[in-house]
Coordinates of C-alpha atoms (C1' of nucleotides) in Angstrom, one line a residue:
Chain A
M1161 CA -87.9 -38.9 94.6
D1162 CA -85.2 -37.0 93.9
V1163 CA -86.1 -33.5 91.0
R1164 CA -85.2 -35.2 87.9
T1165 CA -87.7 -37.6 88.0
M1166 CA -90.9 -35.2 89.0
C1167 CA -90.0 -33.3 86.3
L1168 CA -90.1 -36.8 84.4
G1169 CA -92.7 -37.8 85.8
L1170 CA -95.1 -34.8 85.0
L1171 CA -94.2 -34.2 81.3
V1172 CA -94.5 -38.0 80.4
K1173 CA -98.9 -36.2 81.2
Q1174 CA -97.5 -32.8 79.2
E1175 CA -95.3 -30.5 77.9
A1176 CA -94.3 -28.4 79.6
T1177 CA -91.9 -25.0 80.8
G1178 CA -90.6 -25.3 84.5
Y1179 CA -92.5 -22.4 85.5
E1180 CA -95.6 -24.6 84.9
I1181 CA -93.9 -27.6 86.2
K1182 CA -93.5 -25.7 89.6
K1183 CA -96.3 -24.2 89.6
A1184 CA -98.3 -28.4 88.8
I1185 CA -96.4 -29.6 92.0
T1186 CA -97.0 -25.6 93.7
N1187 CA -100.3 -25.2 93.1
G1188 CA -101.7 -28.8 91.8
H1189 CA -101.8 -32.4 93.6
A1190 CA -98.7 -33.6 94.4
S1191 CA -98.1 -30.5 96.6
I1192 CA -99.7 -32.9 98.9
F1193 CA -96.1 -35.1 98.6
Y1194 CA -93.9 -33.2 97.4
D1195 CA -92.6 -29.6 96.7
A1196 CA -89.5 -27.9 94.6
S1197 CA -88.3 -24.7 93.8
L1198 CA -87.9 -22.9 90.8
G1199 CA -83.7 -22.8 91.8
A1200 CA -83.8 -26.8 91.7
I1201 CA -86.1 -27.0 88.8
Y1202 CA -84.4 -25.5 86.3
P1203 CA -81.3 -27.3 86.9
A1204 CA -83.0 -30.0 86.7
L1205 CA -84.9 -29.3 83.5
N1206 CA -81.4 -28.3 82.0
R1207 CA -79.9 -32.2 83.0
L1208 CA -82.7 -34.0 82.1
T1209 CA -82.0 -32.2 78.0
E1210 CA -78.4 -33.1 78.1
D1211 CA -79.6 -36.6 79.7
G1212 CA -81.7 -37.0 76.3
L1213 CA -84.6 -37.9 78.6
V1214 CA -85.9 -34.9 78.0
T1215 CA -86.4 -32.1 74.2
C1216 CA -86.1 -28.8 74.5
E1217 CA -87.6 -26.1 72.7
E1218 CA -87.1 -22.6 72.3
L1219 CA -89.8 -20.2 72.0
S1220 CA -89.7 -16.5 71.5
Q1221 CA -93.6 -15.2 72.7
D1222 CA -94.2 -11.5 72.5
K1223 CA -95.3 -8.7 75.2
R1224 CA -94.2 -12.6 77.2
P1225 CA -90.5 -13.8 78.3
D1226 CA -88.8 -16.4 75.9
K1227 CA -89.8 -20.0 77.3
K1228 CA -89.0 -22.5 77.3
V1229 CA -90.7 -26.2 76.3
Y1230 CA -89.7 -29.7 77.5
R1231 CA -90.7 -32.6 76.4
I1232 CA -90.5 -36.3 77.0
T1233 CA -88.5 -38.4 74.8
T1234 CA -88.8 -42.4 74.5
K1235 CA -85.6 -42.3 77.2
G1236 CA -87.4 -40.5 79.6
M1237 CA -90.3 -43.2 79.2
N1238 CA -88.0 -45.7 80.2
T1239 CA -86.7 -43.8 82.9
F1240 CA -89.3 -42.8 84.4
E1241 CA -91.2 -46.4 84.2
M1242 CA -88.2 -48.0 85.7
A1243 CA -87.8 -45.7 88.3
L1244 CA -91.6 -46.4 89.8
L1245 CA -90.3 -50.2 89.8
Q1246 CA -88.1 -49.2 92.4
P1247 CA -88.8 -49.7 95.7
P1248 CA -91.3 -46.6 97.6
T1249 CA -88.8 -44.6 100.2
A1250 CA -90.5 -44.5 103.0
D1251 CA -91.9 -41.5 103.9
K1252 CA -90.1 -38.9 105.2
F1253 CA -92.1 -35.9 107.4
R1254 CA -90.7 -33.1 109.0
S1255 CA -93.4 -30.5 111.4
D1256 CA -91.9 -28.6 114.2
F1257 CA -95.8 -28.5 115.1
L1258 CA -95.4 -31.8 116.6
A1259 CA -91.9 -31.1 118.3
A1260 CA -93.1 -27.9 119.8
M1261 CA -96.3 -30.5 121.0
F1262 CA -93.5 -33.3 122.5
F1263 CA -92.0 -30.1 124.5
C1264 CA -94.9 -28.2 125.9
G1265 CA -93.5 -28.7 128.8
Q1266 CA -91.5 -25.9 128.3
M1267 CA -94.2 -22.9 126.9
P1268 CA -96.0 -21.4 128.5
E1269 CA -99.8 -22.6 128.3
S1270 CA -100.4 -19.6 126.7
R1271 CA -98.8 -20.6 123.4
L1272 CA -99.8 -23.5 123.5
V1273 CA -103.7 -22.3 123.2
E1274 CA -102.1 -20.2 120.3
I1275 CA -100.1 -23.2 118.4
L1276 CA -102.9 -25.7 118.8
D1277 CA -106.4 -23.0 117.6
E1278 CA -103.9 -22.0 114.8
R1279 CA -103.5 -25.1 113.4
E1280 CA -106.4 -27.2 114.0
E1281 CA -107.6 -23.5 111.9
F1282 CA -105.1 -24.4 109.3
H1283 CA -106.4 -28.1 108.7
A1284 CA -109.8 -26.8 108.3
D1285 CA -109.2 -23.5 106.1
R1286 CA -107.0 -27.0 103.6
L1287 CA -109.6 -29.5 103.7
A1288 CA -112.5 -26.1 103.1
A1289 CA -110.3 -25.4 99.9
L1290 CA -109.9 -29.4 98.5
K1291 CA -113.7 -29.6 99.5
E1292 CA -114.7 -26.9 96.7
L1293 CA -111.6 -29.1 94.6
E1294 CA -113.0 -32.0 94.4
Q1295 CA -115.2 -32.9 91.5
E1296 CA -111.5 -30.9 88.5
S1297 CA -109.7 -34.1 89.2
Q1298 CA -108.9 -35.4 86.1
S1299 CA -106.9 -38.3 86.1
V1300 CA -107.6 -41.6 89.2
G1301 CA -104.0 -40.8 90.7
E1302 CA -105.6 -37.2 91.0
T1303 CA -109.0 -38.7 92.9
F1304 CA -106.5 -41.3 95.4
L1305 CA -104.6 -37.1 95.9
T1306 CA -107.4 -35.2 97.0
R1307 CA -109.0 -38.0 98.8
Y1308 CA -106.7 -38.6 100.8
A1309 CA -105.5 -34.9 101.2
M1310 CA -109.1 -34.7 102.2
M1311 CA -108.8 -37.6 104.5
Y1312 CA -105.0 -35.9 106.1
H1313 CA -106.9 -33.1 107.2
A1314 CA -110.2 -34.2 107.8
S1315 CA -108.1 -36.5 110.9
N1316 CA -106.3 -34.1 112.1
V1317 CA -109.3 -31.5 113.0
Q1318 CA -110.3 -34.5 114.4
F1319 CA -107.7 -35.4 116.7
L1320 CA -107.4 -32.0 118.1
K1321 CA -110.3 -31.9 118.8
E1322 CA -110.4 -34.3 120.6
N1323 CA -107.0 -34.3 122.2
R1324 CA -105.9 -31.5 123.2
Y1325 CA -107.5 -30.8 125.8
L1326 CA -104.0 -33.3 127.4
L1327 CA -101.2 -30.8 126.9
E1328 CA -103.8 -28.3 128.0
A1329 CA -105.6 -29.4 130.8
D1330 CA -102.2 -30.7 133.2
Q1331 CA -100.0 -28.5 132.0
N1332 CA -97.6 -27.6 135.1
E1333 CA -98.3 -30.5 136.2
D1334 CA -94.7 -32.9 136.5
D1335 CA -92.6 -33.0 134.3
N1336 CA -89.7 -34.8 136.0
A1337 CA -88.1 -38.3 134.9
E1338 CA -88.7 -39.4 131.6
A1339 CA -86.2 -41.6 130.2
V1340 CA -84.1 -40.6 127.5
Q1341 CA -83.0 -43.8 126.3
Chain B
M582 CA -85.7 -28.0 113.2
D583 CA -82.6 -28.4 112.9
V584 CA -80.5 -30.9 114.6
R585 CA -79.2 -28.4 117.6
T586 CA -82.7 -27.9 118.9
M587 CA -83.6 -31.6 118.1
C588 CA -80.0 -32.6 121.0
L589 CA -81.4 -29.3 123.0
G590 CA -84.6 -30.6 123.7
L591 CA -84.7 -33.8 125.0
L592 CA -81.7 -32.7 126.4
V593 CA -83.5 -30.1 129.2
K594 CA -85.7 -33.5 130.3
Q595 CA -82.1 -35.7 131.1
E596 CA -78.9 -35.7 130.0
A597 CA -77.6 -38.4 127.4
T598 CA -74.5 -38.7 125.6
G599 CA -74.8 -38.8 121.4
Y600 CA -76.1 -42.2 120.5
E601 CA -78.1 -42.5 123.2
I602 CA -79.9 -39.1 121.9
K603 CA -80.2 -41.3 118.1
K604 CA -81.6 -43.4 120.0
A605 CA -84.1 -42.0 122.0
I606 CA -84.4 -39.8 118.4
T607 CA -85.5 -42.9 116.3
N608 CA -86.8 -44.9 118.9
G609 CA -88.9 -42.7 120.8
H610 CA -92.0 -40.8 119.9
A611 CA -89.6 -38.8 118.5
S612 CA -89.3 -40.6 115.9
I613 CA -93.4 -39.7 114.1
F614 CA -91.5 -36.1 113.2
Y615 CA -88.1 -36.4 112.9
D616 CA -84.8 -37.9 112.7
A617 CA -81.0 -37.4 112.2
S618 CA -77.8 -39.7 111.7
L619 CA -74.8 -39.3 113.8
G620 CA -72.9 -38.2 111.3
A621 CA -75.2 -34.5 112.7
I622 CA -75.3 -35.9 115.5
Y623 CA -72.0 -35.3 116.8
P624 CA -70.9 -31.7 115.0
A625 CA -73.7 -30.6 116.7
L626 CA -73.6 -32.2 119.6
N627 CA -70.2 -30.7 119.8
R628 CA -71.2 -27.6 118.3
L629 CA -73.7 -26.9 120.9
T630 CA -70.3 -27.0 123.7
E631 CA -68.5 -24.6 122.2
D632 CA -71.9 -21.8 121.8
G633 CA -71.7 -23.3 125.4
L634 CA -75.4 -24.0 125.6
V635 CA -75.0 -27.2 126.8
T636 CA -71.6 -28.6 129.0
C637 CA -69.7 -32.2 128.3
E638 CA -68.0 -34.2 130.5
E639 CA -66.1 -37.5 129.7
L640 CA -66.6 -39.9 130.7
S641 CA -64.0 -43.9 130.5
Q642 CA -66.7 -46.6 131.0
D643 CA -65.0 -50.4 131.1
K644 CA -65.6 -52.0 129.1
R645 CA -67.6 -50.2 126.9
P646 CA -65.9 -46.7 124.9
D647 CA -65.1 -43.9 126.9
K648 CA -68.3 -42.4 126.1
K649 CA -69.1 -37.6 126.4
V650 CA -72.6 -37.1 128.6
Y651 CA -73.6 -33.7 127.6
R652 CA -75.8 -31.5 130.2
I653 CA -78.2 -28.6 129.4
T654 CA -76.9 -24.8 130.8
T655 CA -79.2 -23.0 132.1
K656 CA -78.1 -20.4 128.6
G657 CA -79.0 -23.1 126.5
M658 CA -82.1 -24.0 128.0
N659 CA -82.9 -19.9 127.7
T660 CA -81.6 -20.4 124.0
F661 CA -83.9 -23.9 123.7
E662 CA -87.3 -21.6 124.8
M663 CA -87.1 -18.8 122.6
A664 CA -87.3 -21.1 119.8
L665 CA -90.4 -22.9 120.9
L666 CA -91.5 -19.0 120.6
Q667 CA -91.6 -19.3 117.4
P668 CA -93.8 -19.1 114.9
P669 CA -93.6 -23.1 114.2
T670 CA -92.4 -23.6 110.1
A671 CA -94.4 -25.5 107.7
D672 CA -94.5 -29.1 108.1
K673 CA -92.1 -31.4 105.0
F674 CA -93.4 -34.3 104.2
R675 CA -92.1 -36.2 101.2
S676 CA -94.1 -39.2 100.6
D677 CA -92.5 -41.8 97.6
F678 CA -95.5 -44.2 97.6
L679 CA -97.8 -41.2 96.7
A680 CA -96.1 -40.2 94.3
A681 CA -96.3 -43.2 92.5
M682 CA -99.7 -43.6 93.1
F683 CA -99.9 -39.7 91.1
F684 CA -98.7 -41.5 88.9
C685 CA -100.5 -45.3 89.1
G686 CA -101.0 -45.0 85.1
Q687 CA -97.0 -45.0 84.5
M688 CA -97.6 -48.9 86.1
P689 CA -98.5 -52.1 85.9
E690 CA -101.3 -53.6 87.4
S691 CA -99.2 -55.1 89.7
R692 CA -96.8 -54.1 90.5
L693 CA -99.6 -51.4 91.3
V694 CA -101.7 -53.9 93.9
E695 CA -98.3 -55.3 95.4
I696 CA -97.5 -51.8 96.4
L697 CA -100.5 -50.6 97.6
D698 CA -100.7 -54.5 100.3
E699 CA -97.7 -53.0 101.4
R700 CA -98.1 -49.8 102.9
E701 CA -101.2 -51.5 104.2
E702 CA -99.8 -53.2 105.5
F703 CA -97.0 -51.2 107.0
H704 CA -98.9 -48.9 108.1
A705 CA -101.2 -51.9 110.5
D706 CA -98.2 -52.8 111.6
R707 CA -96.8 -49.3 112.6
L708 CA -100.6 -49.4 114.5
A709 CA -100.1 -53.3 116.6
A710 CA -96.5 -51.8 117.9
L711 CA -98.1 -48.3 118.6
K712 CA -101.1 -50.4 120.7
E713 CA -98.1 -51.6 123.4
L714 CA -96.2 -49.2 123.6
E715 CA -99.1 -46.5 124.1
Q716 CA -98.9 -47.5 128.1
E717 CA -95.1 -46.3 128.0
S718 CA -95.7 -42.0 128.1
Q719 CA -94.0 -41.0 130.6
S720 CA -95.2 -36.9 129.9
V721 CA -97.9 -35.6 128.4
G722 CA -95.9 -34.8 125.3
E723 CA -95.3 -38.1 124.9
T724 CA -99.2 -40.0 124.9
F725 CA -100.6 -36.7 122.5
L726 CA -97.9 -37.6 120.3
T727 CA -98.3 -41.7 120.5
R728 CA -101.7 -41.7 119.8
Y729 CA -101.3 -39.2 117.0
A730 CA -98.9 -41.3 115.7
M731 CA -101.8 -44.7 115.9
M732 CA -104.3 -41.9 113.9
Y733 CA -102.3 -41.4 111.3
H734 CA -101.4 -45.0 111.0
A735 CA -105.1 -46.4 111.9
S736 CA -106.0 -43.2 109.4
N737 CA -103.9 -44.7 106.7
V738 CA -105.2 -48.0 107.1
Q739 CA -109.0 -47.1 106.8
F740 CA -108.7 -45.2 104.0
L741 CA -106.6 -47.1 102.4
K742 CA -109.6 -50.3 102.3
E743 CA -111.5 -47.7 101.5
N744 CA -110.2 -46.5 98.2
R745 CA -107.8 -48.3 96.8
Y746 CA -110.3 -49.9 94.0
L747 CA -110.1 -47.1 92.5
L748 CA -106.4 -47.0 91.6
E749 CA -107.0 -50.5 90.7
A750 CA -110.7 -50.9 88.3
D751 CA -110.3 -48.6 85.2
Q752 CA -106.3 -48.6 85.1
N753 CA -106.7 -48.2 81.6
E754 CA -109.3 -46.6 81.4
D755 CA -108.0 -43.0 80.6
D756 CA -104.9 -41.2 80.6
N757 CA -106.1 -38.6 78.6
A758 CA -105.6 -34.7 78.6
E759 CA -104.4 -33.5 82.8
A760 CA -104.1 -30.3 82.3
V761 CA -100.3 -29.8 83.6
Q762 CA -101.0 -26.1 85.0
Chain C
dG87 C1' -98.2 3.3 91.0
dC88 C1' -97.7 -1.3 93.7
dT89 C1' -97.7 -6.1 93.2
dT90 C1' -98.3 -10.8 90.7
dC91 C1' -97.2 -12.3 87.3
dC92 C1' -94.5 -14.1 83.4
dA93 C1' -89.4 -16.7 82.4
dT94 C1' -85.5 -18.5 83.3
dG95 C1' -80.7 -18.8 85.4
dT96 C1' -76.3 -19.0 88.8
dA97 C1' -74.1 -18.3 93.6
dA98 C1' -73.5 -18.8 97.9
dT99 C1' -75.4 -21.2 101.2
dA100 C1' -77.5 -24.9 104.6
dG101 C1' -78.2 -28.9 105.8
dG102 C1' -77.9 -32.8 105.6
dT103 C1' -76.7 -38.5 104.5
dT104 C1' -73.6 -41.6 103.6
dA105 C1' -69.5 -43.5 103.7
dC106 C1' -64.7 -44.6 105.8
dA107 C1' -62.5 -45.2 110.5
dT108 C1' -62.2 -48.1 114.3
dG109 C1' -62.7 -50.9 118.2
dA110 C1' -63.6 -54.5 122.7
dT111 C1' -68.3 -56.6 124.0
dT112 C1' -72.9 -58.9 124.0
dT113 C1' -76.3 -61.8 122.0
dG114 C1' -78.3 -65.5 119.4
Chain D
dC502 C1' -69.4 -67.0 115.0
dA503 C1' -71.5 -63.9 112.7
dA504 C1' -73.7 -59.9 114.3
dA505 C1' -75.8 -56.5 117.1
dT506 C1' -75.1 -52.5 120.5
dC507 C1' -71.2 -49.4 122.3
dA508 C1' -69.1 -45.5 121.4
dT509 C1' -66.8 -40.9 119.1
dG510 C1' -65.4 -38.7 115.0
dT511 C1' -64.2 -37.1 110.0
dA512 C1' -64.9 -36.2 105.5
dA513 C1' -66.9 -36.6 100.3
dC514 C1' -70.5 -35.6 99.0
dC515 C1' -75.7 -34.4 97.8
dT516 C1' -80.3 -32.3 97.3
dA517 C1' -82.5 -28.7 97.7
dT518 C1' -83.8 -23.6 99.9
dT519 C1' -82.4 -18.6 99.7
dA520 C1' -80.2 -14.4 97.6
dC521 C1' -78.9 -11.5 93.7
dA522 C1' -79.7 -11.1 88.0
dT523 C1' -82.6 -9.1 84.7
dG524 C1' -87.0 -7.3 82.8
dG525 C1' -92.1 -6.4 80.2
dA526 C1' -97.2 -6.9 80.9
dA527 C1' -101.3 -7.3 83.1
dG528 C1' -103.6 -6.7 87.8
dC529 C1' -105.5 -4.6 91.3

DNA sequence: GCTTCCATGTAATAGGTTACATGATTTG
DNA sequence: CAAATCATGTAACCTATTACATGGAAGC
C-alpha cells in the first residue's frame, strides 16, 4: 500500500490536513504496519487532488499557519474500495536486530548481550504503552490492530527470554562451514 | 541493513556467486528479515570489489555459464564487524493485510472472511514448512532465526483464530466518527 | 531561552524493483 | 515441449527519506 492509498483510507474516516494525517499514521494504530514522512504525504495529497479523489479547502487561522483541509470525494471512495479488493501483497519486514542475531558469530558477546537487553526492554515498553491505550480504540479495526500489536510485542518478549541463551551460551563454539547455498 | 552489508555478511560465512547469494537470501533463514533482487545484488558485489572489500574470481564452467566467485577480504571483514557494532535501526514492517483489517469497514464481509482464511492458511503453511527445516540449522544464528520464524507464524495463527470474530461479527454495526487526530 | 508544535512545500539523494538482454541445460 | 535452473548485467523507473526553506506561538 502506497502513501496515496493510505491517505485515502484515513480520509474515508475523517477529513484531515496533511499534518494531521502524519500524526494519525505515526502516533495512531496504523503505525504498527505503516509509516510515512511529510515529504511523502504532501505530494501524495496534491496528486490525489489533481486526480479528483479528494477536495482541498484552504483555511486561514489566526495565530496558526494557514492549513489545507482534505476531504474524500465519491470517486475517491470508489478508488479506495477497489484498492481494498485487490489481493493484499506480501508483508515486507526488515530487521537489523534479526540480521545482527543471524550474524552473531561476528559480534563480541558483550555487544550481543547489550543488543538483546535493549530489544527485550523495547518490546516490554511498547507492550506497557499499548496496555494503557487498549481502551481507547473506537472501531473494530483499531481494536484488532491494538490487540495484534500487543500480541506481537508480548510474544517477542517471551521468545527472547526463552531463546536468548542459544546465542549467549556457546558463542565461540563453532563458526565453520555453514553452506551458503 | 543495505544489500552491500548483507552480501558482506553472507560472504563471511562462505564464498559465493551473486546467484548463490540471491538463493541464500530468498530461500534461506535470512528471508524472514530481508529480501533483495538480483538487480540489486550484482551492482552491490561490483561496488564491494571496487572498494576492496571482496575479491572476485571468474570461472569458466562447461555446460554452465561462466560465473564469478566472490570472497571477503580482511578489509571486508573489518568493515562488516564495524557495521554490526552500529546500533541496529528500527524494524521496518509493512503489511497490506493489517492495512486491510484496519480499513475493514470499507470492505464487504465476504471479502474480509476470504482474506482472513487465506492469511490463516498462509501462516499455517509456513509453520509446517519450518518444522521440517528445523533440524537443518547449522549455526546458532540459524537456529535462533528458525525458531523466531516459527514463533512468529504460530502466534499469528493463534491470534487470528482468537480474534477474527472481532471483525467478522458486528461488521456493519458502526463506522462513525473515529478521530483521525 | 530553548524546544516542540503548528503547517506546507521542494529538491537532492538513496535504495531499491522490474523489465530487458542473452542463452545453454536440465527437469518435469 | 515447456518450464525452471544456472548465470550475469544494465537501464528505466518508482517510491520514499532527509535536508532545506520559512516562521509564529506555546510550553518548559
